[in-house]
Amino acid sequence: MANDAPETAGATRSGFVALIGPTNAGKSTLVNRLVGAKVSIVSHKVQTTRAIVRGIAIHDNAQIVFMDTPGIFKPRRRLDRAMVTSAWGGAKDADLIMLLIDSERGLRGDAEAILEGLKDVHQPKILVLNKIDRVKREDLLALAAAANQNIAFDQTFMISAENGSGCDDLMNYLAKTLPEGPWYYPEDQISDLPMRQLAAEITREKLFLRLHQELPYSSHVETEKWEERKDGSVRIEQVIYVERDSQKKIALGKGGETIKAISSASRRELCEILEQPVHLFLFVKVRENWGDDPERFREMGLDFPR
Ligand SMILES: Nc1nc2c(ncn2[C@@H]2O[C@H](COP(=O)(O)OP(=O)(O)OP(=O)(O)O)[C@@H](O)[C@H]2O)c(=O)[nH]1
Ligand SMILES: [Mg+2]
């Protein structure tokens, strides 16, 4: 046809790549590695990511928009259901889907159900076996074969998001596979999360790292105030919402030592990210049943399941 665009050497490519997988597979770790900056929080606990976080990378002439999604698992609470729905929604919006599996866990647990669910998703899919620093090579090959049995993955990659091994090959593949087209975001943008929200997420990460049992899952952080000061520093006030008075006591710790430790870890990281001195003030408030409050879901970027 006459209006066919000529193949130009400098044609740009762009697209959305959704990372889906069981909780704790290393999706957020991988997004941070591929973007080259921390855009999504990471913890050793399950269900760390709660809503889709977009991290943007440029490789060769391609702009790759990674969608980090909440892990997929069998939901119990309302919040769980919203998270799992959001993850599948991310997959449906993507140009390409990356299924991330923890090689050590293999297909046990939620992975089987996700493979089943992927049969209804029609975009190109690739399989990424993560945490290869933890397993023997022959086990990896067996896992790759088993996962490829029911789903036609275009490619299988074996990587370690933690130490970066295999990540260059993965990026090269994505950059040449995404469709031709203009970039979606300005060249220097690495995330679509507003700073106030990223700051709340950083504090939530410290909470996940520090607190045990159910408490991290029953808490939620919001940035309430953000005040740039004349001396170049910033004053940030955040509230940690918990569901019960007993949880508030645990979050504060004896003599306030737990909240102090969380605050200073979060403040240190915020200073680094913002490249300015940070005065961080954390408050713990009880908000009963925040897990059933539509407003909280909106704040997190989730739909409220009825
Ligand atoms: N050994 C090893 N650990 C890894 C690797 N990638 C991630 N991890 C660890 O796995 C844990 C979970 O990582 P996350 O990135 O939070 O996992 P996720 O898939 O985003 O988890 P959810 O958001 O809860 O669904 C963290 O303790 C990471 O440090 C890897 O390549 N090797
Ligand atoms: Mg995550």
Coordinates of C-alpha atoms and ligand atoms in Angstrom, one line a residue:
M1 CA 0.0 0.0 0.0
A2 CA 1.2 3.5 -0.8
N3 CA 0.9 4.7 2.8
D4 CA 3.0 1.9 4.3
A5 CA 5.6 3.6 6.5
P6 CA 9.2 2.8 5.3
E7 CA 11.3 0.8 7.7
T8 CA 13.5 3.3 9.4
A9 CA 16.6 2.2 11.3
G10 CA 15.6 4.5 14.2
A11 CA 12.0 3.4 14.5
T12 CA 11.0 3.4 18.2
R13 CA 9.2 0.5 20.0
S14 CA 7.1 0.6 23.1
G15 CA 4.7 -1.5 25.0
F16 CA 3.3 -2.7 28.3
V17 CA 4.7 -5.9 29.9
A18 CA 2.8 -7.3 32.8
L19 CA 4.7 -9.4 35.4
I20 CA 2.3 -11.8 37.0
G21 CA 2.9 -14.8 39.2
P22 CA 2.5 -16.2 42.7
T23 CA 3.1 -13.9 45.6
N24 CA 6.8 -13.7 46.7
A25 CA 8.1 -14.9 43.2
G26 CA 10.3 -11.8 43.0
K27 CA 8.2 -9.7 40.6
S28 CA 8.9 -6.4 42.3
T29 CA 12.6 -7.2 42.7
L30 CA 12.8 -7.8 39.0
V31 CA 10.9 -4.6 38.0
N32 CA 13.3 -2.6 40.2
R33 CA 16.3 -4.3 38.6
L34 CA 15.1 -3.8 35.0
V35 CA 14.1 -0.2 35.6
G36 CA 17.4 0.4 37.5
A37 CA 15.8 2.1 40.4
K38 CA 13.4 1.3 43.2
V39 CA 9.9 1.9 42.0
S40 CA 8.2 -1.0 43.8
I41 CA 8.6 -2.2 47.4
V42 CA 10.0 -5.7 48.2
S43 CA 9.8 -7.9 51.2
H44 CA 10.4 -11.5 52.2
K45 CA 6.7 -11.7 53.2
V46 CA 3.8 -12.6 50.9
Q47 CA 1.4 -10.1 49.5
T48 CA 3.7 -7.1 49.6
T49 CA 2.5 -5.4 46.4
R50 CA -1.1 -4.3 46.6
A51 CA -1.8 -2.5 43.4
I52 CA -0.3 -2.2 39.9
V53 CA 2.9 -0.2 39.9
R54 CA 4.3 0.9 36.5
G55 CA 8.1 1.0 36.2
I56 CA 9.5 2.4 33.0
A57 CA 12.8 1.4 31.3
I58 CA 14.5 2.3 28.1
H59 CA 16.6 -0.3 26.2
D60 CA 18.0 0.3 22.8
N61 CA 15.2 2.1 20.9
A62 CA 12.4 0.6 23.0
Q63 CA 10.5 2.1 26.0
I64 CA 9.3 -0.8 28.1
V65 CA 6.6 -0.2 30.6
F66 CA 6.6 -2.9 33.3
M67 CA 3.5 -3.5 35.2
D68 CA 4.3 -5.0 38.6
T69 CA 1.2 -6.7 39.9
P70 CA 0.1 -8.1 43.2
G71 CA 0.8 -11.8 43.6
I72 CA -2.0 -14.2 42.6
F73 CA -3.2 -16.5 45.4
K74 CA -6.5 -17.8 46.8
P75 CA -8.1 -14.7 48.2
R76 CA -9.8 -14.6 51.6
R77 CA -10.4 -11.0 52.6
R78 CA -11.9 -8.3 50.5
L79 CA -8.5 -6.7 50.0
D80 CA -7.1 -10.0 48.7
R81 CA -9.9 -10.2 46.1
A82 CA -9.2 -6.6 44.9
M83 CA -5.5 -7.4 44.6
V84 CA -6.0 -10.6 42.6
T85 CA -8.5 -8.9 40.3
S86 CA -6.1 -6.1 39.8
A87 CA -3.3 -8.5 38.8
W88 CA -5.4 -10.3 36.2
G89 CA -6.6 -6.9 35.0
G90 CA -3.0 -5.9 34.4
A91 CA -2.4 -9.0 32.4
K92 CA -5.4 -8.2 30.2
D93 CA -4.0 -4.7 29.5
A94 CA -0.5 -5.7 28.5
D95 CA 1.1 -6.3 25.1
L96 CA 3.1 -9.1 26.6
I97 CA 2.8 -11.2 29.7
M98 CA 5.7 -12.4 31.7
L99 CA 4.9 -15.3 34.1
L100 CA 7.4 -15.2 37.0
I101 CA 8.0 -18.4 38.9
D102 CA 10.2 -18.9 42.0
S103 CA 12.3 -21.8 40.8
E104 CA 12.8 -23.1 44.3
R105 CA 9.0 -23.4 44.9
G106 CA 8.3 -24.6 41.3
L107 CA 4.7 -25.2 40.4
R108 CA 3.6 -25.9 43.9
G109 CA 0.9 -23.8 45.4
D110 CA -0.7 -21.0 43.3
A111 CA 1.4 -21.5 40.2
E112 CA -0.7 -24.3 38.8
A113 CA -3.9 -22.2 39.1
I114 CA -2.2 -19.3 37.4
L115 CA -1.1 -21.4 34.5
E116 CA -4.7 -22.5 34.2
G117 CA -5.9 -18.9 34.3
L118 CA -3.4 -17.9 31.6
K119 CA -5.2 -20.1 29.1
D120 CA -7.9 -17.4 28.9
V121 CA -5.3 -14.7 28.3
H122 CA -4.5 -14.3 24.6
Q123 CA -1.4 -12.0 24.4
P124 CA 2.1 -13.4 23.8
K125 CA 3.5 -15.0 27.0
I126 CA 7.0 -15.7 28.2
L127 CA 8.0 -17.8 31.1
V128 CA 10.6 -16.4 33.5
L129 CA 12.1 -18.8 36.1
N130 CA 13.5 -16.6 38.9
K131 CA 15.9 -17.2 41.8
I132 CA 18.1 -19.6 39.8
D133 CA 20.8 -18.7 42.4
R134 CA 18.9 -21.1 44.6
V135 CA 18.5 -24.3 42.5
K136 CA 20.4 -26.9 40.5
R137 CA 20.5 -26.6 36.7
E138 CA 18.8 -30.0 36.1
D139 CA 15.9 -29.0 38.3
L140 CA 15.5 -25.8 36.3
L141 CA 15.2 -27.7 33.0
A142 CA 12.6 -30.1 34.4
L143 CA 10.6 -27.1 35.7
A144 CA 10.8 -25.3 32.4
A145 CA 9.5 -28.4 30.6
A146 CA 6.7 -28.9 33.1
A147 CA 5.5 -25.3 32.8
N148 CA 5.6 -25.4 29.0
Q149 CA 3.5 -28.5 28.9
N150 CA 0.1 -26.8 29.0
I151 CA 0.8 -23.2 27.8
A152 CA 2.6 -22.2 24.6
F153 CA 5.2 -19.8 26.0
D154 CA 7.1 -17.9 23.2
Q155 CA 10.3 -18.1 25.3
T156 CA 11.7 -19.3 28.6
F157 CA 14.2 -17.3 30.5
M158 CA 16.1 -18.3 33.6
I159 CA 17.2 -15.5 35.8
S160 CA 18.1 -14.1 39.2
A161 CA 16.4 -10.8 39.8
E162 CA 18.6 -10.5 42.9
N163 CA 22.0 -10.8 41.2
G164 CA 21.0 -9.8 37.7
S165 CA 22.1 -13.0 36.0
G166 CA 20.1 -13.6 32.7
C167 CA 18.5 -10.1 32.9
D168 CA 20.3 -8.7 29.9
D169 CA 19.0 -11.5 27.6
L170 CA 15.5 -10.8 28.9
M171 CA 15.8 -7.1 28.2
N172 CA 17.2 -7.6 24.7
Y173 CA 14.3 -9.9 23.9
L174 CA 11.7 -7.5 25.2
A175 CA 13.2 -4.5 23.4
K176 CA 13.1 -6.3 20.0
T177 CA 9.7 -7.9 20.5
L178 CA 7.5 -5.0 21.5
P179 CA 5.5 -3.4 18.7
E180 CA 6.8 -0.4 16.8
G181 CA 5.3 2.9 18.0
P182 CA 6.0 6.1 19.9
W183 CA 7.0 6.1 23.5
Y184 CA 4.2 6.5 26.1
Y185 CA 6.2 8.4 28.7
P186 CA 8.8 11.2 28.7
E187 CA 12.3 9.8 28.4
D188 CA 13.3 10.5 32.0
Q189 CA 10.2 9.1 33.7
I190 CA 10.7 5.9 35.6
S191 CA 7.4 5.4 37.4
D192 CA 3.9 6.7 37.4
L193 CA 3.5 6.6 41.2
P194 CA 3.2 10.1 42.7
M195 CA 6.0 10.8 45.2
R196 CA 3.6 11.0 48.2
Q197 CA 2.4 7.5 47.4
L198 CA 5.9 6.1 46.9
A199 CA 6.9 7.6 50.2
A200 CA 3.9 5.8 51.9
E201 CA 5.0 2.6 50.2
I202 CA 8.6 2.9 51.5
T203 CA 7.2 3.2 55.0
R204 CA 4.9 0.2 54.4
E205 CA 7.9 -1.8 53.3
K206 CA 9.8 -1.0 56.5
L207 CA 6.6 -2.1 58.4
F208 CA 6.6 -5.4 56.5
L209 CA 10.2 -6.0 57.2
R210 CA 9.9 -5.2 60.9
L211 CA 6.6 -6.5 62.0
H212 CA 5.4 -10.1 62.3
Q213 CA 2.4 -12.2 61.9
E214 CA -0.8 -10.6 60.7
L215 CA 0.0 -7.0 61.5
P216 CA 1.6 -6.0 58.2
Y217 CA -1.4 -7.3 56.3
S218 CA -3.8 -5.4 58.6
S219 CA -2.0 -2.1 58.1
H220 CA -2.1 0.6 55.5
V221 CA 0.0 3.8 55.2
E222 CA -1.0 7.2 53.9
T223 CA 1.0 10.4 53.4
E224 CA -1.0 13.2 54.9
K225 CA 1.3 16.2 54.6
W226 CA 4.2 17.1 52.4
E227 CA 5.8 20.4 53.2
E228 CA 8.9 21.7 51.3
R229 CA 10.8 24.0 53.5
K230 CA 12.9 27.0 52.8
D231 CA 16.1 25.4 54.0
G232 CA 15.8 22.7 51.2
S233 CA 14.4 20.0 53.5
V234 CA 11.0 18.4 53.4
R235 CA 8.6 17.6 56.3
I236 CA 6.5 14.5 55.6
E237 CA 3.7 13.3 57.9
Q238 CA 2.3 9.8 57.5
V239 CA -0.3 7.8 59.2
I240 CA -0.1 4.1 59.7
Y241 CA -3.6 2.7 59.9
V242 CA -4.2 -0.5 61.8
E243 CA -7.5 -2.3 62.6
R244 CA -7.3 -2.7 66.4
D245 CA -6.0 -1.1 69.5
S246 CA -3.8 -4.1 70.3
Q247 CA -2.2 -3.8 66.8
K248 CA -1.5 -0.1 67.6
K249 CA 0.5 -1.2 70.7
I250 CA 2.5 -3.6 68.7
A251 CA 3.3 -1.1 66.0
L252 CA 4.5 1.4 68.5
G253 CA 6.5 -1.1 70.5
K254 CA 7.9 -0.8 74.0
G255 CA 8.6 2.9 74.7
G256 CA 7.9 3.6 71.0
E257 CA 11.0 1.7 69.9
T258 CA 9.3 -0.2 67.0
I259 CA 7.9 2.9 65.4
K260 CA 11.2 4.7 65.9
A261 CA 13.1 2.0 64.1
I262 CA 10.5 2.0 61.2
S263 CA 10.6 5.7 61.0
S264 CA 14.4 6.0 60.9
A265 CA 14.7 3.2 58.2
S266 CA 12.1 4.9 56.1
R267 CA 13.5 8.3 56.6
R268 CA 17.0 7.2 55.5
E269 CA 15.7 5.7 52.3
L270 CA 13.5 8.7 51.5
C271 CA 16.5 11.0 52.0
E272 CA 18.3 9.0 49.3
I273 CA 15.5 8.9 46.9
L274 CA 14.6 12.6 47.2
E275 CA 18.2 13.8 47.6
Q276 CA 17.2 16.2 50.3
P277 CA 17.0 16.1 54.1
V278 CA 13.7 14.6 55.3
H279 CA 11.9 15.1 58.6
L280 CA 9.5 12.2 58.8
F281 CA 6.7 12.1 61.4
L282 CA 4.7 8.8 61.7
F283 CA 1.5 8.4 63.6
V284 CA -0.4 5.2 64.3
K285 CA -4.2 5.3 64.2
V286 CA -6.8 2.7 64.6
R287 CA -9.3 2.6 61.8
E288 CA -11.6 -0.3 62.4
N289 CA -12.5 -2.2 59.3
W290 CA -10.4 -0.1 56.9
G291 CA -10.3 -3.3 54.9
D292 CA -14.0 -2.7 54.1
D293 CA -13.8 1.0 53.3
P294 CA -14.1 1.9 49.6
E295 CA -12.1 5.1 50.1
R296 CA -9.0 3.2 51.3
F297 CA -9.2 1.0 48.2
R298 CA -9.4 4.1 45.9
E299 CA -6.4 5.6 47.7
M300 CA -4.5 2.4 47.0
G301 CA -5.5 2.4 43.3
L302 CA -7.8 -0.7 43.6
D303 CA -11.4 -1.2 42.7
F304 CA -13.7 -2.0 45.6
P305 CA -15.1 -5.5 45.2
R306 CA -18.7 -5.7 46.3
Ligands
LIG1 N1 17.6 -15.7 46.3 C1 16.8 -14.9 45.6 N2 15.9 -14.2 46.2 C2 15.1 -13.3 45.4 C3 15.3 -13.2 44.0 N3 14.4 -12.3 43.6 C4 13.7 -11.9 44.7 N4 14.1 -12.5 45.8 C5 13.6 -12.4 47.1 O1 12.2 -12.9 47.2 C6 11.4 -12.2 48.1 C7 10.2 -11.6 47.5 O2 10.5 -10.6 46.5 P1 9.4 -9.6 45.9 O3 10.1 -8.9 44.8 O4 8.8 -8.8 47.0 O5 8.3 -10.6 45.4 P2 6.9 -10.3 44.7 O6 6.7 -11.3 43.7 O7 6.9 -8.9 44.2 O8 5.9 -10.5 45.9 P3 4.4 -9.9 46.1 O9 4.4 -8.5 45.9 O10 4.1 -10.2 47.6 O11 3.5 -10.7 45.2 C8 12.3 -11.0 48.6 O12 12.8 -11.4 49.9 C9 13.4 -10.9 47.6 O13 14.6 -10.5 48.1 C10 16.4 -14.0 43.4 O14 16.6 -13.9 42.2 N5 17.1 -14.8 44.2
MG2 MG 5.6 -7.4 44.7

